[in-house]
Amino acid sequence: MAIQQKYRREEVSEVSCCLKYIIFSFNVLFWMFGLSVMAVGIWAWTEKNAFNNLSKLTHLALDPAFALILIGGITFIIGFTGCIGALRENTCLLGSYAVLLAVILILELTAGVLTFVFKDSIKSQATEGLQTFIVHYREDPDQQNLIDWIQEDWLQCCGIKGPEDWDFNNYFNCSSQKVGSREACGVPFSCCKRKLNEIVENKQCGYDVRKVGFYAEKWTSLNLPTQTGERNIYERGCMRAAEEWVEDNFIGVLTTVMTVTILQILGICFAQNLRADIFAQKGKWH
């Protein structure tokens, strides 16, 4: 009696496992990062009770918490499509991942070209945007913390073009002294220069510094650190400070931009190559 042997056809995947798990691993991190950023933004909005008070959403575009939610959401979606698309070998998700990366890359390149071509116009628009930040400095704690970080920790600057820009804010405007504002004709504490050995930060160091005739002798009488005859604040504006920072760190900024661009291009190429492998494998099933 002849023994009939049954042969079972083993499915051998032609999809590159290396390519598949490179996309998966990278986008798992991307996905979790986006989720974390979005969670921080939602938490910040919850702390401000913004969900229950829609009047706080008037300046939505300038809200740092909203920016975190938006950036985190986009990052989360891109990471999700890349991660699940690679893991499940889903051509639809991989195609969406490649398209999203391509759209963002095009927007970044367009923004770079427009910034170079319309530098003065964009600088003017940025100045107006920063003025809005100054106007609403005391109204949003997130904006306040952002401005303080920029002025004190990052750029060591004060105002947009200089300390006088704080006249745009109702609390720091010199005319506010008539209504009892103690901060009138002053600047935020983040405009003040700190000594290296200063342990406790003086939150009142910016009081009255823009008053006519205000000199360091008054600070000396209060035993506050300063230099005789000079205001103990940063005199350069943040716009100029930002330009100087870019010039000083041009190589680092350019390297970062090029690295991000290359990673995006590689992500698009890898996703398209994986899709091609999947389509080739499916073609043999018919």
Short mmCIF file of C-alpha atoms in Angstrom, two decimals:
data_model
loop_
_atom_site.label_atom_id
_atom_site.label_comp_id
_atom_site.label_asym_id
_atom_site.label_seq_id
_atom_site.Cartn_x
_atom_site.Cartn_y
_atom_site.Cartn_z
CA MET A 1 0.00 0.00 0.00
CA ALA A 2 1.44 3.27 -1.11
CA ILE A 3 2.00 5.74 1.60
CA GLN A 4 0.64 9.07 0.60
CA GLN A 5 2.71 11.81 2.00
CA LYS A 6 1.09 15.14 2.68
CA TYR A 7 3.21 18.16 2.24
CA ARG A 8 2.25 21.27 4.13
CA ARG A 9 3.13 24.51 2.43
CA GLU A 10 4.95 26.70 4.87
CA GLU A 11 4.34 30.37 4.57
CA VAL A 12 7.69 32.03 4.33
CA SER A 13 7.44 35.76 4.82
CA GLU A 14 9.45 37.89 2.43
CA VAL A 15 8.89 40.96 4.56
CA SER A 16 12.14 42.26 6.00
CA CYS A 17 12.00 41.65 9.74
CA CYS A 18 14.85 44.09 10.30
CA LEU A 19 13.02 46.89 8.48
CA LYS A 20 9.75 46.00 10.16
CA TYR A 21 11.10 46.14 13.70
CA ILE A 22 13.19 49.25 13.10
CA ILE A 23 10.00 51.11 12.17
CA PHE A 24 8.13 49.50 15.05
CA SER A 25 10.77 50.24 17.71
CA PHE A 26 11.30 53.85 16.68
CA ASN A 27 7.59 54.60 16.55
CA VAL A 28 6.87 52.97 19.91
CA LEU A 29 9.09 55.63 21.46
CA PHE A 30 7.53 58.30 19.25
CA TRP A 31 4.05 57.12 20.24
CA MET A 32 4.77 57.14 23.97
CA PHE A 33 6.45 60.54 23.75
CA GLY A 34 3.41 62.00 22.00
CA LEU A 35 1.08 60.47 24.57
CA SER A 36 3.14 61.92 27.43
CA VAL A 37 3.25 65.42 25.90
CA MET A 38 -0.49 65.35 25.22
CA ALA A 39 -1.18 64.19 28.79
CA VAL A 40 0.86 67.08 30.19
CA GLY A 41 -1.06 69.54 28.04
CA ILE A 42 -4.43 68.13 29.12
CA TRP A 43 -3.32 68.21 32.75
CA ALA A 44 -2.29 71.87 32.38
CA TRP A 45 -5.67 72.74 30.90
CA THR A 46 -7.43 70.89 33.71
CA GLU A 47 -5.42 72.80 36.32
CA LYS A 48 -6.53 76.08 34.73
CA ASN A 49 -10.14 74.84 34.64
CA ALA A 50 -10.17 75.75 30.94
CA PHE A 51 -12.63 72.99 30.06
CA ASN A 52 -15.29 74.56 32.30
CA ASN A 53 -14.51 78.18 31.47
CA LEU A 54 -14.59 78.70 27.71
CA SER A 55 -13.78 82.39 28.10
CA LYS A 56 -10.18 81.35 28.76
CA LEU A 57 -9.94 79.98 25.23
CA THR A 58 -9.97 83.44 23.64
CA HIS A 59 -6.23 83.33 23.01
CA LEU A 60 -6.11 79.64 22.22
CA ALA A 61 -3.24 79.90 19.73
CA LEU A 62 -1.00 81.48 22.38
CA ASP A 63 -1.79 78.93 25.07
CA PRO A 64 1.30 76.74 25.77
CA ALA A 65 -0.98 73.98 27.11
CA PHE A 66 -2.91 73.89 23.84
CA ALA A 67 0.38 73.78 21.92
CA LEU A 68 1.41 70.73 23.97
CA ILE A 69 -1.91 69.02 23.26
CA LEU A 70 -1.63 69.77 19.54
CA ILE A 71 2.00 68.66 19.21
CA GLY A 72 1.43 65.62 21.41
CA GLY A 73 -1.68 64.65 19.44
CA ILE A 74 0.07 64.85 16.08
CA THR A 75 3.07 62.94 17.42
CA PHE A 76 0.78 60.32 18.94
CA ILE A 77 -1.08 59.78 15.64
CA ILE A 78 2.14 59.49 13.62
CA GLY A 79 3.69 57.09 16.14
CA PHE A 80 0.48 55.02 16.26
CA THR A 81 0.20 54.60 12.48
CA GLY A 82 3.90 53.71 12.15
CA CYS A 83 3.99 51.37 15.13
CA ILE A 84 0.79 49.41 14.47
CA GLY A 85 1.24 49.55 10.72
CA ALA A 86 4.67 47.92 10.94
CA LEU A 87 3.69 45.39 13.61
CA ARG A 88 0.53 44.23 11.83
CA GLU A 89 1.98 44.73 8.34
CA ASN A 90 -0.96 46.97 7.54
CA THR A 91 -0.35 48.78 4.25
CA CYS A 92 -3.09 51.33 4.91
CA LEU A 93 -1.55 52.48 8.19
CA LEU A 94 1.95 52.44 6.72
CA GLY A 95 0.73 54.56 3.81
CA SER A 96 -0.88 57.02 6.24
CA TYR A 97 2.36 57.13 8.23
CA ALA A 98 4.40 57.95 5.12
CA VAL A 99 1.90 60.60 3.99
CA LEU A 100 1.86 62.29 7.41
CA LEU A 101 5.65 62.41 7.52
CA ALA A 102 5.75 63.77 3.97
CA VAL A 103 3.19 66.49 4.74
CA ILE A 104 5.09 67.58 7.85
CA LEU A 105 8.37 67.56 5.92
CA ILE A 106 6.87 69.73 3.16
CA LEU A 107 5.45 72.15 5.73
CA GLU A 108 8.83 72.40 7.46
CA LEU A 109 10.66 73.07 4.19
CA THR A 110 8.02 75.62 3.16
CA ALA A 111 8.30 77.36 6.53
CA GLY A 112 12.10 77.45 6.19
CA VAL A 113 11.95 78.99 2.71
CA LEU A 114 9.29 81.53 3.70
CA THR A 115 11.29 82.48 6.79
CA PHE A 116 14.35 83.14 4.64
CA VAL A 117 12.45 85.06 1.94
CA PHE A 118 10.10 87.05 4.20
CA LYS A 119 12.42 87.43 7.16
CA ASP A 120 11.43 91.02 8.01
CA SER A 121 7.69 90.37 7.71
CA ILE A 122 7.88 87.24 9.86
CA LYS A 123 9.98 89.11 12.41
CA SER A 124 7.28 91.77 12.57
CA GLN A 125 4.57 89.14 13.05
CA ALA A 126 6.62 87.44 15.76
CA THR A 127 7.01 90.80 17.53
CA GLU A 128 3.24 91.30 17.53
CA GLY A 129 2.76 87.78 18.89
CA LEU A 130 5.24 88.41 21.71
CA GLN A 131 3.47 91.65 22.53
CA THR A 132 0.28 89.64 23.02
CA PHE A 133 2.18 87.37 25.40
CA ILE A 134 3.27 90.41 27.40
CA VAL A 135 -0.26 91.86 27.47
CA HIS A 136 -1.68 88.64 28.94
CA TYR A 137 1.29 87.89 31.18
CA ARG A 138 -0.71 87.84 34.43
CA GLU A 139 -3.79 86.15 32.94
CA ASP A 140 -2.36 82.74 32.09
CA PRO A 141 0.13 80.98 34.42
CA ASP A 142 1.48 78.89 31.53
CA GLN A 143 2.28 81.97 29.46
CA GLN A 144 3.77 83.62 32.52
CA ASN A 145 6.05 80.65 33.25
CA LEU A 146 7.08 80.47 29.59
CA ILE A 147 8.02 84.15 29.44
CA ASP A 148 9.89 83.94 32.76
CA TRP A 149 11.84 80.91 31.50
CA ILE A 150 12.75 82.68 28.24
CA GLN A 151 13.83 85.90 29.96
CA GLU A 152 15.66 84.45 32.95
CA ASP A 153 16.97 81.01 31.99
CA TRP A 154 17.25 80.83 28.23
CA LEU A 155 18.05 84.21 26.66
CA GLN A 156 18.73 86.49 29.66
CA CYS A 157 16.66 89.30 28.17
CA CYS A 158 13.78 91.62 29.05
CA GLY A 159 10.81 92.51 26.87
CA ILE A 160 10.74 92.27 23.10
CA LYS A 161 13.04 95.15 22.21
CA GLY A 162 13.84 96.14 25.77
CA PRO A 163 12.40 96.60 29.29
CA GLU A 164 10.13 99.44 28.12
CA ASP A 165 7.97 96.90 26.27
CA TRP A 166 6.43 95.96 29.61
CA ASP A 167 4.34 99.12 29.30
CA PHE A 168 2.03 96.94 27.16
CA ASN A 169 0.96 95.12 30.32
CA ASN A 170 -1.65 96.78 32.55
CA TYR A 171 0.12 95.76 35.74
CA PHE A 172 3.54 97.09 34.70
CA ASN A 173 2.37 100.18 32.83
CA CYS A 174 3.58 103.33 34.58
CA SER A 175 0.06 104.79 34.57
CA SER A 176 -1.14 101.84 36.66
CA GLN A 177 0.44 103.45 39.71
CA LYS A 178 -2.66 105.64 39.92
CA VAL A 179 -4.85 102.58 40.52
CA GLY A 180 -2.52 101.15 43.12
CA SER A 181 -0.47 98.62 41.13
CA ARG A 182 2.77 98.00 43.03
CA GLU A 183 4.33 96.65 39.84
CA ALA A 184 3.74 99.92 37.94
CA CYS A 185 6.83 101.15 36.07
CA GLY A 186 8.55 97.88 36.87
CA VAL A 187 9.38 94.59 35.16
CA PRO A 188 8.91 90.93 36.12
CA PHE A 189 11.49 89.35 38.40
CA SER A 190 12.71 87.27 35.45
CA CYS A 191 14.22 90.44 33.96
CA CYS A 192 16.56 90.85 36.92
CA LYS A 193 20.19 89.80 36.93
CA ARG A 194 20.98 87.28 39.65
CA LYS A 195 24.25 86.82 41.46
CA LEU A 196 25.84 83.38 41.26
CA ASN A 197 25.70 82.89 45.03
CA GLU A 198 22.14 84.16 45.42
CA ILE A 199 20.14 81.46 47.22
CA VAL A 200 16.69 83.04 47.64
CA GLU A 201 15.36 84.73 44.52
CA ASN A 202 14.05 88.24 45.08
CA LYS A 203 10.60 88.39 43.47
CA GLN A 204 10.40 92.17 43.98
CA CYS A 205 13.66 93.04 42.26
CA GLY A 206 11.85 94.53 39.26
CA TYR A 207 9.76 97.06 41.21
CA ASP A 208 10.06 100.71 40.05
CA VAL A 209 13.13 100.08 37.87
CA ARG A 210 11.62 101.98 34.91
CA LYS A 211 10.73 105.05 36.92
CA VAL A 212 12.45 108.25 35.86
CA GLY A 213 15.36 108.95 38.18
CA PHE A 214 15.53 105.41 39.52
CA TYR A 215 19.18 104.44 40.15
CA ALA A 216 21.05 101.76 41.96
CA GLU A 217 21.55 103.93 45.06
CA LYS A 218 17.96 103.13 46.06
CA TRP A 219 18.67 99.43 45.82
CA THR A 220 21.81 99.90 47.86
CA SER A 221 19.77 101.47 50.65
CA LEU A 222 17.64 98.29 50.67
CA ASN A 223 20.75 96.07 50.79
CA LEU A 224 19.93 94.49 47.43
CA PRO A 225 22.74 93.39 45.08
CA THR A 226 23.38 95.69 42.13
CA GLN A 227 26.00 97.77 40.42
CA THR A 228 26.18 101.44 41.34
CA GLY A 229 24.47 103.69 38.82
CA GLU A 230 22.98 100.84 36.79
CA ARG A 231 19.63 99.10 36.73
CA ASN A 232 19.92 95.53 37.92
CA ILE A 233 17.99 94.14 34.94
CA TYR A 234 18.71 92.84 31.46
CA GLU A 235 18.65 95.74 29.03
CA ARG A 236 18.58 93.85 25.73
CA GLY A 237 15.31 92.68 24.23
CA CYS A 238 14.45 89.03 23.67
CA MET A 239 14.16 89.45 19.90
CA ARG A 240 17.77 90.52 19.57
CA ALA A 241 18.84 87.95 22.14
CA ALA A 242 17.14 85.20 20.12
CA GLU A 243 18.93 86.29 16.94
CA GLU A 244 22.27 86.29 18.76
CA TRP A 245 21.51 82.84 20.21
CA VAL A 246 20.81 81.44 16.74
CA GLU A 247 24.01 82.98 15.40
CA ASP A 248 26.07 81.59 18.29
CA ASN A 249 24.52 78.12 17.99
CA PHE A 250 24.06 78.05 14.22
CA ILE A 251 25.99 74.81 13.74
CA GLY A 252 24.00 73.02 16.43
CA VAL A 253 20.68 74.33 15.10
CA LEU A 254 21.59 73.36 11.53
CA THR A 255 22.72 69.90 12.64
CA THR A 256 19.46 69.35 14.53
CA VAL A 257 17.36 70.46 11.56
CA MET A 258 19.30 68.23 9.16
CA THR A 259 19.07 65.25 11.53
CA VAL A 260 15.29 65.62 11.87
CA THR A 261 14.92 66.00 8.10
CA ILE A 262 17.02 62.90 7.39
CA LEU A 263 15.05 60.87 9.95
CA GLN A 264 11.79 61.93 8.33
CA ILE A 265 13.04 60.99 4.86
CA LEU A 266 14.28 57.63 6.16
CA GLY A 267 10.93 57.04 7.84
CA ILE A 268 9.11 57.67 4.55
CA CYS A 269 11.50 55.41 2.61
CA PHE A 270 11.36 52.60 5.17
CA ALA A 271 7.57 52.69 5.29
CA GLN A 272 7.30 52.61 1.50
CA ASN A 273 9.81 49.75 1.24
CA LEU A 274 7.92 47.75 3.85
CA ARG A 275 4.67 48.35 1.99
CA ALA A 276 6.29 47.16 -1.24
CA ASP A 277 7.45 43.96 0.52
CA ILE A 278 3.96 43.36 1.87
CA PHE A 279 2.34 43.89 -1.53
CA ALA A 280 4.89 41.54 -3.11
CA GLN A 281 4.07 38.88 -0.51
CA LYS A 282 0.33 39.30 -1.03
CA GLY A 283 0.79 39.05 -4.79
CA LYS A 284 2.02 35.47 -4.40
CA TRP A 285 -1.11 34.44 -2.56
CA HIS A 286 -3.22 34.83 -5.70
#
